[in-house]
mmCIF file of C-alpha atoms in Angstrom:
data_model
loop_
_atom_site.group_PDB
_atom_site.id
_atom_site.type_symbol
_atom_site.label_atom_id
_atom_site.label_comp_id
_atom_site.label_asym_id
_atom_site.label_seq_id
_atom_site.Cartn_x
_atom_site.Cartn_y
_atom_site.Cartn_z
ATOM 1 C CA MET S 338 23.541 145.447 117.499
ATOM 2 C CA ILE S 339 20.550 143.340 117.115
ATOM 3 C CA THR S 340 19.980 140.934 113.852
ATOM 4 C CA ILE S 341 16.954 139.650 112.471
ATOM 5 C CA ALA S 342 16.527 137.175 109.936
ATOM 6 C CA LEU S 343 13.746 137.766 107.196
ATOM 7 C CA PRO S 344 11.991 135.652 104.592
ATOM 8 C CA LYS S 345 12.009 136.102 100.756
ATOM 9 C CA GLY S 346 9.181 135.939 99.046
ATOM 10 C CA ALA S 347 5.546 135.950 100.236
ATOM 11 C CA LEU S 348 6.110 137.349 104.388
ATOM 12 C CA LEU S 349 8.649 139.999 103.066
ATOM 13 C CA LYS S 350 6.755 143.445 102.564
ATOM 14 C CA ASP S 351 4.745 143.137 105.317
ATOM 15 C CA SER S 352 7.707 141.576 107.755
ATOM 16 C CA ILE S 353 9.500 145.057 106.646
ATOM 17 C CA LYS S 354 5.987 147.130 107.152
ATOM 18 C CA LEU S 355 6.398 145.622 111.020
ATOM 19 C CA LEU S 356 9.447 146.563 111.470
ATOM 20 C CA GLN S 357 9.146 149.887 110.565
ATOM 21 C CA SER S 358 6.178 150.633 112.893
ATOM 22 C CA VAL S 359 8.634 149.693 115.811
ATOM 23 C CA GLY S 360 10.880 152.719 114.039
ATOM 24 C CA LEU S 361 13.763 150.377 111.684
ATOM 25 C CA ASP S 362 13.283 149.919 108.305
ATOM 26 C CA PHE S 363 14.706 147.784 105.592
ATOM 27 C CA SER S 364 13.306 148.910 102.703
ATOM 28 C CA THR S 365 15.954 148.900 101.049
ATOM 29 C CA PHE S 366 15.345 144.994 100.423
ATOM 30 C CA LEU S 367 11.965 145.840 98.811
ATOM 31 C CA ASP S 368 13.679 147.465 96.048
ATOM 32 C CA SER S 369 14.609 145.681 92.773
ATOM 33 C CA ALA S 370 17.919 146.904 91.601
ATOM 34 C CA ASN S 371 19.209 145.940 95.751
ATOM 35 C CA ARG S 372 21.522 142.839 95.461
ATOM 36 C CA GLN S 373 22.357 143.401 99.510
ATOM 37 C CA LEU S 374 21.713 140.451 101.552
ATOM 38 C CA GLN S 375 22.494 142.137 104.811
ATOM 39 C CA ILE S 376 21.678 145.732 105.321
ATOM 40 C CA GLN S 377 21.893 147.696 108.425
ATOM 41 C CA ASP S 378 18.547 150.004 109.528
ATOM 42 C CA PRO S 379 19.766 153.895 109.305
ATOM 43 C CA SER S 380 19.835 154.347 113.374
ATOM 44 C CA GLN S 381 22.425 151.681 112.855
ATOM 45 C CA THR S 382 20.867 149.590 115.958
ATOM 46 C CA ALA S 383 19.747 146.780 113.796
ATOM 47 C CA GLN S 384 20.790 145.164 111.144
ATOM 48 C CA ALA S 385 18.938 142.435 108.848
ATOM 49 C CA LEU S 386 19.764 139.019 106.459
ATOM 50 C CA LEU S 387 17.469 138.526 103.968
ATOM 51 C CA VAL S 388 17.810 134.676 103.295
ATOM 52 C CA ARG S 389 14.911 132.270 101.848
ATOM 53 C CA ALA S 390 11.789 131.144 104.165
ATOM 54 C CA GLN S 391 12.830 127.857 105.075
ATOM 55 C CA ASP S 392 16.285 129.057 105.867
ATOM 56 C CA VAL S 393 14.742 131.923 108.704
ATOM 57 C CA PRO S 394 14.498 129.461 111.298
ATOM 58 C CA VAL S 395 18.237 128.098 110.909
ATOM 59 C CA TYR S 396 20.090 131.507 111.023
ATOM 60 C CA VAL S 397 18.087 131.686 114.289
ATOM 61 C CA GLU S 398 18.948 128.353 116.302
ATOM 62 C CA TYR S 399 22.074 128.581 114.881
ATOM 63 C CA GLY S 400 22.443 131.943 116.294
ATOM 64 C CA GLN S 401 23.493 134.474 113.279
ATOM 65 C CA ALA S 402 20.249 136.317 113.994
ATOM 66 C CA GLN S 403 18.879 136.748 117.293
ATOM 67 C CA LEU S 404 15.424 136.968 115.837
ATOM 68 C CA GLY S 405 13.312 136.010 112.609
ATOM 69 C CA ILE S 406 9.911 135.742 111.115
ATOM 70 C CA VAL S 407 8.578 132.857 109.905
ATOM 71 C CA GLY S 408 5.654 131.049 108.659
ATOM 72 C CA TYR S 409 4.180 128.507 110.692
ATOM 73 C CA ASP S 410 4.043 126.073 107.930
ATOM 74 C CA VAL S 411 8.286 125.812 107.761
ATOM 75 C CA LEU S 412 8.434 125.980 111.970
ATOM 76 C CA GLN S 413 5.952 123.013 111.750
ATOM 77 C CA GLU S 414 8.097 120.884 109.110
ATOM 78 C CA LYS S 415 11.844 121.912 110.170
ATOM 79 C CA THR S 416 10.891 121.677 113.823
ATOM 80 C CA PRO S 417 13.865 124.018 115.130
ATOM 81 C CA ALA S 418 14.900 124.486 118.697
ATOM 82 C CA VAL S 419 13.936 128.148 118.502
ATOM 83 C CA ALA S 420 11.839 129.917 120.702
ATOM 84 C CA THR S 421 8.223 130.874 118.959
ATOM 85 C CA LEU S 422 7.621 134.394 121.029
ATOM 86 C CA GLY S 423 4.020 134.856 119.066
ATOM 87 C CA ASP S 424 1.719 135.278 116.079
ATOM 88 C CA LEU S 425 1.762 138.025 113.548
ATOM 89 C CA HIS S 426 -0.979 138.008 112.124
ATOM 90 C CA PHE S 427 -0.127 138.153 108.754
ATOM 91 C CA GLY S 428 0.829 136.194 105.562
ATOM 92 C CA TYR S 429 -2.166 133.343 105.804
ATOM 93 C CA CYS S 430 -2.875 130.225 104.580
ATOM 94 C CA ARG S 431 -3.241 126.282 105.082
ATOM 95 C CA MET S 432 -1.476 123.647 104.783
ATOM 96 C CA SER S 433 -4.175 121.427 102.596
ATOM 97 C CA LEU S 434 -5.072 117.801 101.508
ATOM 98 C CA ALA S 435 -5.753 117.947 98.282
ATOM 99 C CA VAL S 436 -6.796 115.120 95.350
ATOM 100 C CA ARG S 437 -7.942 115.654 92.068
ATOM 101 C CA ALA S 438 -12.173 117.018 91.282
ATOM 102 C CA ALA S 439 -12.827 114.435 89.050
ATOM 103 C CA SER S 440 -11.670 111.841 91.709
ATOM 104 C CA SER S 441 -13.980 110.213 94.366
ATOM 105 C CA TYR S 442 -12.506 110.856 97.156
ATOM 106 C CA ARG S 443 -13.854 113.413 98.959
ATOM 107 C CA SER S 444 -11.821 112.617 102.360
ATOM 108 C CA PRO S 445 -9.306 111.551 104.054
ATOM 109 C CA LEU S 446 -9.519 107.979 104.736
ATOM 110 C CA ASP S 447 -11.093 107.861 100.777
ATOM 111 C CA LEU S 448 -7.651 107.461 99.839
ATOM 112 C CA PRO S 449 -6.128 103.646 99.207
ATOM 113 C CA ALA S 450 -4.052 102.143 101.798
ATOM 114 C CA HIS S 451 -0.058 102.824 100.336
ATOM 115 C CA GLY S 452 -1.843 105.415 98.162
ATOM 116 C CA ARG S 453 0.876 108.416 96.915
ATOM 117 C CA VAL S 454 0.534 111.256 97.934
ATOM 118 C CA ALA S 455 3.403 114.150 96.511
ATOM 119 C CA SER S 456 4.342 117.130 98.720
ATOM 120 C CA LYS S 457 7.453 119.954 99.315
ATOM 121 C CA PHE S 458 6.084 119.551 103.292
ATOM 122 C CA VAL S 459 7.139 115.839 103.330
ATOM 123 C CA HIS S 460 7.577 116.047 107.200
ATOM 124 C CA CYS S 461 3.768 116.969 108.170
ATOM 125 C CA ALA S 462 2.214 115.123 105.656
ATOM 126 C CA ARG S 463 3.829 112.103 106.957
ATOM 127 C CA GLU S 464 3.099 112.822 110.064
ATOM 128 C CA TYR S 465 -0.336 113.654 109.325
ATOM 129 C CA PHE S 466 -0.978 110.412 107.945
ATOM 130 C CA ASN S 467 0.739 108.416 110.681
ATOM 131 C CA ASN S 468 -2.064 110.069 112.923
ATOM 132 C CA LEU S 469 -4.366 108.639 110.865
ATOM 133 C CA ASP S 470 -3.029 105.427 110.356
ATOM 134 C CA LEU S 471 -3.366 105.186 106.969
ATOM 135 C CA PRO S 472 -0.511 104.178 105.388
ATOM 136 C CA VAL S 473 1.529 105.919 102.477
ATOM 137 C CA GLU S 474 3.962 107.025 100.120
ATOM 138 C CA ILE S 475 5.145 109.942 100.319
ATOM 139 C CA ILE S 476 6.702 111.557 97.179
ATOM 140 C CA PRO S 477 8.407 114.594 98.125
ATOM 141 C CA LEU S 478 8.322 117.542 95.037
ATOM 142 C CA TYR S 479 9.456 120.831 95.533
ATOM 143 C CA GLY S 480 8.095 122.599 92.182
ATOM 144 C CA SER S 481 4.311 122.874 91.054
ATOM 145 C CA VAL S 482 3.240 119.303 93.535
ATOM 146 C CA GLU S 483 -0.041 120.418 91.386
ATOM 147 C CA LEU S 484 0.847 117.836 88.699
ATOM 148 C CA GLY S 485 1.300 115.035 91.155
ATOM 149 C CA PRO S 486 -2.448 113.969 90.391
ATOM 150 C CA ILE S 487 -3.072 115.541 87.546
ATOM 151 C CA THR S 488 -0.126 113.299 85.785
ATOM 152 C CA GLY S 489 -1.781 110.515 88.006
ATOM 153 C CA MET S 490 2.219 109.960 89.584
ATOM 154 C CA SER S 491 -0.107 110.443 93.513
ATOM 155 C CA GLU S 492 -3.605 110.690 94.154
ATOM 156 C CA ALA S 493 -2.857 113.525 96.663
ATOM 157 C CA ILE S 494 -1.002 116.466 97.697
ATOM 158 C CA VAL S 495 -0.311 118.073 100.675
ATOM 159 C CA ASP S 496 0.643 121.262 99.730
ATOM 160 C CA LEU S 497 0.180 125.054 101.025
ATOM 161 C CA VAL S 498 -3.594 126.841 99.815
ATOM 162 C CA SER S 499 -3.676 130.872 99.852
ATOM 163 C CA THR S 500 -6.770 131.552 98.316
ATOM 164 C CA GLY S 501 -6.899 128.153 95.732
ATOM 165 C CA ARG S 502 -6.590 129.478 92.558
ATOM 166 C CA THR S 503 -4.157 127.591 91.066
ATOM 167 C CA LEU S 504 -5.822 124.725 93.012
ATOM 168 C CA LYS S 505 -9.129 125.573 91.050
ATOM 169 C CA GLU S 506 -7.276 126.178 88.239
ATOM 170 C CA ASN S 507 -5.658 122.877 88.225
ATOM 171 C CA GLY S 508 -9.042 120.920 88.841
ATOM 172 C CA LEU S 509 -7.855 119.652 91.928
ATOM 173 C CA ILE S 510 -10.507 120.637 95.193
ATOM 174 C CA GLU S 511 -9.587 120.728 98.918
ATOM 175 C CA ILE S 512 -10.540 117.793 101.445
ATOM 176 C CA ASP S 513 -9.227 117.879 104.243
ATOM 177 C CA ILE S 514 -6.811 120.847 106.532
ATOM 178 C CA LEU S 515 -3.573 120.005 108.171
ATOM 179 C CA TYR S 516 -3.473 123.325 110.331
ATOM 180 C CA GLU S 517 -3.675 127.086 109.700
ATOM 181 C CA SER S 518 -0.675 129.096 108.809
ATOM 182 C CA THR S 519 1.024 133.022 109.832
ATOM 183 C CA ALA S 520 3.553 134.721 110.149
ATOM 184 C CA ARG S 521 5.690 134.026 113.661
ATOM 185 C CA LEU S 522 7.884 136.134 115.436
ATOM 186 C CA ILE S 523 11.026 133.371 117.085
ATOM 187 C CA ALA S 524 14.342 134.454 118.395
ATOM 188 C CA HIS S 525 16.952 132.104 119.461
ATOM 189 C CA PRO S 526 16.429 130.667 122.950
ATOM 190 C CA ILE S 527 19.999 132.287 124.460
ATOM 191 C CA SER S 528 19.379 135.764 123.392
ATOM 192 C CA TYR S 529 16.133 135.838 124.437
ATOM 193 C CA ARG S 530 16.446 134.376 128.194
ATOM 194 C CA LEU S 531 20.018 136.954 128.517
ATOM 195 C CA ASN S 532 17.377 139.762 126.626
ATOM 196 C CA THR S 533 21.228 139.876 123.918
ATOM 197 C CA ASP S 534 21.772 143.391 123.075
ATOM 198 C CA GLY S 535 18.317 144.385 124.608
ATOM 199 C CA ILE S 536 15.898 142.519 122.161
ATOM 200 C CA ASN S 537 13.366 141.853 124.847
ATOM 201 C CA ASN S 538 12.577 145.714 124.495
ATOM 202 C CA LEU S 539 12.156 144.826 120.716
ATOM 203 C CA ILE S 540 10.057 142.033 121.350
ATOM 204 C CA GLU S 541 7.717 143.709 123.673
ATOM 205 C CA GLN S 542 7.192 146.570 120.916
ATOM 206 C CA ILE S 543 6.161 144.260 118.074
ATOM 207 C CA ARG S 544 3.977 141.522 120.744
ATOM 208 C CA GLU S 545 2.600 145.242 121.565
ATOM 209 C CA LEU S 546 1.951 146.187 117.884
ATOM 210 C CA THR S 547 0.457 142.289 116.731
ATOM 211 C CA LYS S 548 -1.587 142.786 119.955
ATOM 212 C CA VAL S 549 -3.379 146.057 118.763
ATOM 213 C CA SER S 550 -3.261 144.607 115.224
ATOM 214 C CA ALA S 551 -5.258 141.310 115.971
ATOM 215 C CA GLU S 552 -7.755 143.080 118.705
ATOM 216 C CA SER S 553 -8.928 145.384 115.434
ATOM 217 C CA LEU S 554 -9.155 142.192 113.166
ATOM 218 C CA VAL S 555 -11.380 141.004 116.091
ATOM 219 C CA SER S 556 -13.900 144.300 116.388
#
């Protein structure tokens, strides 16, 4: 039986919709009364695990799931040993560098050397500033990162941005985009190579579906 790791949160609804399009129904996860974290498709050909988005690649890397759906941002931060099989073309957001609108900073290099940057994406933030050859202190925060510049604890933040509304309402502006992120299909490398439980057929169905979706977006 194929096991698929699905992310809690913003990507879940579209992930379930995608899988329904290839004949797998895990919509029970959308029921607010449901407390199950592992369910089978009614056809009993596949099961799904409902996990935190950051844990999806962990379950796939260690083989508890052959497939997973996860944001590109998680893959960039965690750098897991998984096979990335394609862009699913939903869940768009961007990893941005933001500062207080009232500050004088309008580009990354305006930030002071050895200044402080708050982020829950520590690896990505560190790599970004290393590439700029700008030494900064990365402060790990896992709650309301926007409070860093507001309270004066940091000059800037690196965080995911979707609409930009939260930044605007807290007096922050973006001054650079590290990368753009969408949902990705990932697989356990050995399962993918050996076609365990016939997963390659499912992968091709998803790829074909997302190809059609991407073409419709372009047109």
